[in-house]
Amino acid sequence: MTFVITSGCCNDTSCIPVCPVQCIRPRPGDPDFSTTEQLYIDPATCIDCGACMDECPVSAIHTEWDLPEHLDDYLGINAAYFETNPISESSPPDPIRRRLPADRGRLSVAIVGSGPAGCYAAAELSEIEGVSVSVFERLPTPFGLVRTGVAPDHGNTKLIAKRFGSVLNRPNVRCFFNVEVGVHVSLPELLEHHHAVVWSGGASNDRRLGIPGEDLPGCVSARELVAWYNGHPDFGERRFNLDGPTAVVIGNGNVAFDVARILAQPAASHQSTDMAEHAIEALSRSTISDVIVTGRRGPEFAAYTTGELSGLHHTENVALVARPEEVASVSASTDRRGLILADAAARHRAEGERSITLRYDLRPESINGDGAVESVSFRRPDDTIETIEAPLVVRAIGYRGMPVEGLPFNERSGTLQHLAGSVCDPETDESVVGVYCTGWIKRGANGMIGTNKVDSAETVDSILHDFGAGRLPNPAHDGEQLEKLIRTRQPDLVDKEGWTRIDQTERSLGRKSGRPRQKLVHVQDLVAASHPRDT
Ligand code: SF4
């Protein structure tokens, strides 16, 4: 028997150090670690101890005999990895034990943003004796895209919030939610109260197609749609045209697949998830039956992971369809992608059947319509134009970071300028003293949730290095004074206890309807739920 890592793997790597025979790959530092779709277990080496399963934060590890049917493929997917990457060395990675220099006193760090990168940075820092951490979040709720980006039907991926929650609950971590840096407190003020500030604000903008008609109503970004169905307070009032029968998604990554799945499934499928009520209600009136997902190039270049393609293939009540001539480059292959696409190419869609159609080699040319989107035109490799009628066109071509006032920004990459997470001047490489970054604003919008762990560890090492070298001046004020200051400016500050009350309220509302939680969407409702109840 063996254990098997499956589609939900977030590359967090918590499983690696606990494996007694070191049969999980790739490991941080391996050449393919930063690009791998997931981690894999070598069935020939695994001794079935189960330690990795207990450690996995998203429950992505199963025993071979207990593999759910729709994850059967993963037995072969795990084994196949080791055919080309045989294990050559099995000593465990050295445990990293960070500590502060004995002569430097305590270290205080502010983290701006409570998404995965911010939480991993808080985890690494708060484990060190003598370090205190303040986490700032613009919304009343933490966890960033784990709450407002991960698809509602990927419940296991959201389990990582439990692990992040235990980090935020550590006694040396303070939480300042519903507090916007730049509005309620400035970056210089944070530096007056901490040795260092880590910016982990993510990527809050989208890449653009740069074609005519892109700004017509009905052409939306995946970021907006995803935030809407996930109950992000900024998008609660958005409306999308869900009049079918067709919607087009431009893009070929996992987010494009999330959007396609959510739009194509019957609304009843979402009833058992934490999707926002307003979205379930709107989707129940949707008449979309076919979602066409388009890629500029052939399937061999697609950015989605095999796991997500497999998930799409197994989506209940939705047929996965492709055109034989467009997937010919991979459909003869016996690997998992080839087999799925060959199956999709052999599938014929019945009239009106719910479906997701994968199309390739379609380069967007223009979005057309009189006052609103009516169709989208693509150029094919033979230079002919194909126009698909659809009132909803979703751009899913990637997120992009936004400049941060006062910090050097690289317009080309949409990231802060930095060296190993230390924000610096692009001309001189000189550090902006005390300012660091992690996550998408540091490396661009790519990678899995767990990719942020390695990323944040690098930033933490830079902070400790600078602190040890005496480059971080002692702050003039402490955390208590900062909290007093912020409470005068933002009486609706949500702290740890407030967030726990929101969490309990949402879970209790969800329980009544058999859901993991029912999200509160409006800021005033979230703030009200954060207050202690009268007894
Ligand atoms: Fe390693 Fe045990 Fe997990 Fe097998 S079950 S991969 S031996 S930790």
mmCIF file with all atom_site columns, C-alpha atoms in Angstrom, residues 269 321 421:
data_model
loop_
_atom_site.group_PDB
_atom_site.id
_atom_site.type_symbol
_atom_site.label_atom_id
_atom_site.label_alt_id
_atom_site.label_comp_id
_atom_site.label_asym_id
_atom_site.label_entity_id
_atom_site.label_seq_id
_atom_site.pdbx_PDB_ins_code
_atom_site.Cartn_x
_atom_site.Cartn_y
_atom_site.Cartn_z
_atom_site.occupancy
_atom_site.B_iso_or_equiv
_atom_site.pdbx_formal_charge
_atom_site.auth_seq_id
_atom_site.auth_comp_id
_atom_site.auth_asym_id
_atom_site.auth_atom_id
_atom_site.pdbx_PDB_model_num
ATOM 1 C CA . SER A 1 269 ? -24.462 22.326 -6.665  1.00 0.00 ? 269 SER A CA 1
ATOM 2 C CA . VAL A 1 321 ? -16.036 18.859 -24.620 1.00 0.00 ? 321 VAL A CA 1
ATOM 3 C CA . GLY A 1 421 ? 12.209  40.435 -0.058  1.00 0.00 ? 421 GLY A CA 1
#
